[in-house]
Each structure stands twice: as C-alpha cells, then as structure tokens.
C-alpha cells in the first residue's frame, strides 16, 4: 500500500507565499523541476482577474527568472526559477522519494497532496518540518493499493533511478558511471541518487528475497 496524503505546510518562508498574497488570485503548482544551477523551478498556474499584479509581485519576489509559458483570459502558466538554493523542506520531498500530486500556494504556506511510501516516511517528513520551523497540519490520509505494474513496491522515481543506474553500468563490475553522472542525468544531486538507490534496493529485498523467506 502507498499513502495519498493531504496536508498543509504553514510558513511564510516557503517559496512564493508573497506572490500568493495578490488578492483574488490562486496559484496551483503544475510541476517542479531543477535548473542547471541546481535551483528549484516551479511551473504553476495563476488563476484570477489580477494577473498583471502577479507579474509585478514576481518582479519583487526572490526569484532568479520568471516567464509566461501560456495564457488565457483569466489564467497564466508561469515558469519560475528561485534565486536561492532549495529550501530544506523542498530537498526533503526529494530525499524521501515522495510523489507530489498537486499543490496550492497560499499567503501562509502550501496546501499539498502527495504520495508517501508508508507511514514511517510520513512521520519522518513531519519531523523534518518541525526541525525546519514549518507547521505540518495533516488533513487526510488515504491508503492506496499499488498498481499491478508496481509489484515490487517501488515509487516511480526509484524505478527510474534503478533503470538509469542499470543502463549506465552503475552496477557493473567494474562500474562504468558515478553517482554524480547519474545525478546529472536525472537532475538531482549525487547524495539524492545514493539515497534513492538505497531505498529502492531495500524495497526490492523486502518484496522479493525477504518476502520469499516469510512464506517458506
């Protein structure tokens, strides 16, 4: 089983909360990326009637670059590269291999819907929030059965990382690639690749060798 978690992260220090303070505008995150400079990149929709005010707020915010990817009468799709290194809680989302589903940015923080592998990982994320001065408010937790295509309990990121490591020769003897090279290919840091591989290998063992031992 995996967990679909709906929660609220309360802190005005979270990215773009100042932009979300524009009246009558809602910011909904479409995707998160990492730039070539290892900075977070957010793709989000701004909905409402005061979109020119969003442009003005972005010019005043702590962002390195921003651009409009598309627009309608009352919506704009923005691409924003933050000017600072990733906030600590942002990197925790990556380290714990969560799978974000959706997020809404508010003046007081972020309303998030995301997947966690298990309750232990969710508890670890809650602890990380406390250590970084972010209030974690849990709204809802739903147990979801993994799809048949994910019989080993891997997250999509873990599966992609394992495949990339295998194809690049990371598990070969002798090894033909490094964690840094894998990280560059996947758009994450070398420590994040290492963490993701360890978690993926642990899940593979638990769902194969350890599982066989329990049923023997």
Short mmCIF file of C-alpha atoms in Angstrom, two decimals:
data_model
loop_
_atom_site.label_atom_id
_atom_site.label_comp_id
_atom_site.label_asym_id
_atom_site.label_seq_id
_atom_site.Cartn_x
_atom_site.Cartn_y
_atom_site.Cartn_z
CA UNK A 1 0.00 0.00 0.00
CA UNK A 2 1.03 3.60 -0.54
CA UNK A 3 -0.37 6.69 1.15
CA UNK A 4 -2.03 9.65 -0.51
CA UNK A 5 -1.57 12.49 1.96
CA UNK A 6 -3.32 15.86 2.01
CA UNK A 7 -1.59 18.33 4.33
CA UNK A 8 -0.93 21.99 4.94
CA UNK A 9 2.59 23.34 5.40
CA UNK A 10 2.39 26.65 7.24
CA UNK A 11 5.33 29.04 6.94
CA UNK A 12 5.64 32.39 5.19
CA UNK A 13 9.23 31.39 4.34
CA UNK A 14 8.03 28.80 1.83
CA UNK A 15 8.52 29.78 -1.84
CA UNK A 16 6.15 32.28 -3.48
CA UNK A 17 3.88 32.83 -0.48
CA UNK A 18 4.39 36.57 -1.03
CA UNK A 19 3.18 36.22 -4.63
CA UNK A 20 0.14 34.24 -3.45
CA UNK A 21 -0.85 37.26 -1.35
CA UNK A 22 -2.06 39.04 -4.53
CA UNK A 23 -5.85 39.46 -3.99
CA UNK A 24 -8.29 37.32 -5.98
CA UNK A 25 -5.55 35.10 -7.42
CA UNK A 26 -4.92 31.36 -6.85
CA UNK A 27 -1.55 29.71 -7.54
CA UNK A 28 -1.66 25.99 -8.39
CA UNK A 29 1.61 24.13 -8.94
CA UNK A 30 1.72 22.08 -12.14
CA UNK A 31 5.26 20.68 -11.88
CA UNK A 32 8.59 21.05 -10.06
CA UNK A 33 11.98 20.84 -11.73
CA UNK A 34 15.63 21.60 -11.04
CA UNK A 35 17.57 24.14 -13.10
CA UNK A 36 21.10 23.71 -14.43
CA UNK A 37 22.20 25.82 -11.46
CA UNK A 38 20.61 23.31 -9.02
CA UNK A 39 17.87 25.74 -8.11
CA UNK A 40 14.18 24.79 -7.80
CA UNK A 41 12.00 25.59 -10.79
CA UNK A 42 8.24 25.81 -10.27
CA UNK A 43 5.67 25.56 -13.05
CA UNK A 44 2.35 26.92 -11.81
CA UNK A 45 -0.97 28.29 -12.97
CA UNK A 46 -2.20 31.66 -11.72
CA UNK A 47 -6.00 31.90 -11.88
CA UNK A 48 -7.96 35.08 -11.31
CA UNK A 49 -8.63 38.55 -12.54
CA UNK A 50 -5.48 40.38 -11.42
CA UNK A 51 -2.78 38.58 -13.35
CA UNK A 52 -0.79 41.76 -14.05
CA UNK A 53 -0.40 42.05 -10.28
CA UNK A 54 1.17 38.57 -10.27
CA UNK A 55 3.77 39.76 -12.78
CA UNK A 56 4.54 42.75 -10.56
CA UNK A 57 4.79 40.54 -7.46
CA UNK A 58 7.19 38.18 -9.23
CA UNK A 59 9.45 41.09 -10.15
CA UNK A 60 9.64 41.99 -6.45
CA UNK A 61 9.97 38.39 -5.19
CA UNK A 62 13.14 36.38 -4.55
CA UNK A 63 13.23 34.71 -7.96
CA UNK A 64 16.07 34.47 -10.44
CA UNK A 65 13.91 34.31 -13.55
CA UNK A 66 10.25 34.08 -14.46
CA UNK A 67 8.39 33.73 -17.73
CA UNK A 68 4.89 33.10 -19.04
CA UNK A 69 4.56 29.74 -20.82
CA UNK A 70 0.94 30.22 -21.87
CA UNK A 71 -2.16 32.19 -21.02
CA UNK A 72 -5.90 32.59 -21.48
CA UNK A 73 -8.20 35.46 -20.48
CA UNK A 74 -8.08 34.60 -16.78
CA UNK A 75 -5.16 32.14 -16.45
CA UNK A 76 -1.40 32.23 -16.94
CA UNK A 77 1.12 29.41 -16.78
CA UNK A 78 4.38 30.60 -15.23
CA UNK A 79 7.87 29.13 -15.06
CA UNK A 80 9.81 30.48 -12.08
CA UNK A 81 13.38 29.71 -11.06
CA UNK A 82 14.01 30.54 -7.42
CA UNK A 83 17.04 32.69 -6.74
CA UNK A 84 18.13 30.81 -3.63
CA UNK A 85 19.21 27.24 -3.04
CA UNK A 86 16.36 24.78 -2.43
CA UNK A 87 14.59 25.31 0.91
CA UNK A 88 15.43 22.48 3.30
CA UNK A 89 11.89 21.09 3.21
CA UNK A 90 12.00 21.07 -0.61
CA UNK A 91 15.01 18.78 -0.56
CA UNK A 92 13.26 16.54 1.99
CA UNK A 93 10.47 15.91 -0.52
CA UNK A 94 13.17 14.67 -2.91
CA UNK A 95 15.17 12.70 -0.32
CA UNK A 96 12.10 10.80 0.89
CA UNK A 97 11.01 9.94 -2.66
CA UNK A 98 7.57 11.45 -2.30
CA UNK A 99 5.49 11.77 -5.45
CA UNK A 100 3.72 15.16 -5.49
CA UNK A 101 0.22 15.13 -6.99
CA UNK A 102 -0.84 18.74 -6.58
CA UNK A 103 -0.15 21.84 -4.53
CA UNK A 104 -1.74 25.23 -3.98
CA UNK A 105 0.39 28.14 -2.76
CA UNK A 106 -1.28 30.43 -0.20
CA UNK A 107 -0.06 33.54 1.66
CA UNK A 108 0.53 31.41 4.77
CA UNK A 109 2.12 28.34 3.15
CA UNK A 110 1.42 25.41 0.84
CA UNK A 111 -1.58 23.07 0.65
CA UNK A 112 -0.11 19.81 -0.66
CA UNK A 113 -1.42 16.49 -1.95
CA UNK A 114 1.32 13.90 -2.37
CA UNK A 115 2.16 10.20 -2.15
CA UNK A 116 4.27 8.68 0.62
CA UNK A 117 5.53 5.11 0.58
CA UNK A 118 4.44 4.36 4.15
CA UNK A 119 3.53 5.92 7.50
CA UNK A 120 7.11 5.78 8.75
CA UNK A 121 8.19 8.02 5.87
CA UNK A 122 5.27 10.37 6.57
CA UNK A 123 6.32 10.56 10.24
CA UNK A 124 9.89 11.33 9.17
CA UNK A 125 8.65 14.16 6.96
CA UNK A 126 6.57 15.55 9.83
CA UNK A 127 9.70 15.57 12.00
CA UNK A 128 11.68 17.31 9.22
CA UNK A 129 9.03 20.04 9.09
CA UNK A 130 9.31 20.65 12.82
CA UNK A 131 13.10 20.86 12.62
CA UNK A 132 12.83 23.46 9.85
CA UNK A 133 10.28 25.66 11.61
CA UNK A 134 7.34 24.64 9.41
CA UNK A 135 3.98 23.75 10.89
CA UNK A 136 2.70 20.45 9.49
CA UNK A 137 -1.10 20.07 9.54
CA UNK A 138 -2.39 16.71 8.38
CA UNK A 139 -5.81 16.90 6.73
CA UNK A 140 -6.30 13.45 5.25
CA UNK A 141 -4.53 10.11 4.68
CA UNK A 142 -5.79 7.50 2.23
CA UNK A 143 -4.28 4.02 1.78
CA UNK A 144 -3.98 3.21 -1.91
CA UNK A 145 -3.11 -0.20 -3.30
CA UNK A 146 -0.15 -0.09 -5.71
CA UNK A 147 -0.88 -0.90 -9.34
CA UNK A 148 -0.11 -4.34 -10.70
CA UNK A 149 2.78 -2.83 -12.68
CA UNK A 150 4.49 -1.87 -9.43
CA UNK A 151 4.66 -5.30 -7.81
CA UNK A 152 7.92 -4.53 -6.01
CA UNK A 153 6.60 -1.51 -4.10
CA UNK A 154 8.89 1.00 -5.83
CA UNK A 155 7.98 4.61 -6.39
CA UNK A 156 8.21 5.88 -9.96
CA UNK A 157 11.37 7.84 -9.11
CA UNK A 158 13.01 4.80 -7.51
CA UNK A 159 12.19 2.63 -10.51
CA UNK A 160 13.53 5.25 -12.94
CA UNK A 161 16.71 5.65 -10.88
CA UNK A 162 17.32 1.90 -10.76
CA UNK A 163 16.80 1.60 -14.51
CA UNK A 164 19.08 4.56 -15.21
CA UNK A 165 21.77 3.11 -12.94
CA UNK A 166 21.48 -0.32 -14.61
CA UNK A 167 21.59 1.08 -18.15
CA UNK A 168 24.56 3.34 -17.36
CA UNK A 169 26.55 0.48 -15.83
CA UNK A 170 26.48 1.62 -12.19
CA UNK A 171 26.02 -1.99 -11.04
CA UNK A 172 28.57 -3.40 -13.48
CA UNK A 173 31.97 -4.75 -12.43
CA UNK A 174 33.92 -2.62 -12.96
CA UNK A 175 31.49 0.28 -12.53
CA UNK A 176 31.20 2.47 -15.64
CA UNK A 177 29.43 5.51 -14.22
CA UNK A 178 29.35 7.52 -10.99
CA UNK A 179 26.66 8.88 -8.70
CA UNK A 180 27.49 12.39 -9.89
CA UNK A 181 26.98 11.37 -13.52
CA UNK A 182 23.68 9.67 -12.67
CA UNK A 183 22.60 12.75 -10.76
CA UNK A 184 23.35 14.97 -13.74
CA UNK A 185 21.25 12.69 -15.96
CA UNK A 186 18.33 12.63 -13.50
CA UNK A 187 18.54 16.29 -12.49
CA UNK A 188 19.31 15.65 -8.79
CA UNK A 189 22.39 15.65 -6.59
CA UNK A 190 24.69 12.67 -6.11
CA UNK A 191 23.61 12.22 -2.44
CA UNK A 192 19.96 12.16 -3.57
CA UNK A 193 20.75 9.43 -6.12
CA UNK A 194 22.57 7.42 -3.45
CA UNK A 195 19.65 7.78 -1.01
CA UNK A 196 17.12 6.83 -3.69
CA UNK A 197 19.13 3.75 -4.75
CA UNK A 198 19.45 2.54 -1.16
CA UNK A 199 15.72 2.92 -0.55
CA UNK A 200 14.90 1.21 -3.85
CA UNK A 201 17.23 -1.71 -3.13
CA UNK A 202 15.75 -2.08 0.36
CA UNK A 203 12.24 -2.27 -1.11
CA UNK A 204 13.33 -4.80 -3.71
CA UNK A 205 14.77 -7.03 -0.99
CA UNK A 206 11.65 -6.67 1.18
CA UNK A 207 9.33 -7.51 -1.73
CA UNK A 208 11.44 -10.39 -3.13
CA UNK A 209 14.06 -12.18 -1.01
CA UNK A 210 12.61 -11.21 2.38
CA UNK A 211 9.09 -11.93 1.19
CA UNK A 212 10.11 -15.40 -0.01
CA UNK A 213 11.73 -16.10 3.37
CA UNK A 214 8.50 -15.27 5.22
CA UNK A 215 6.44 -17.63 3.07
CA UNK A 216 8.95 -20.53 3.01
#
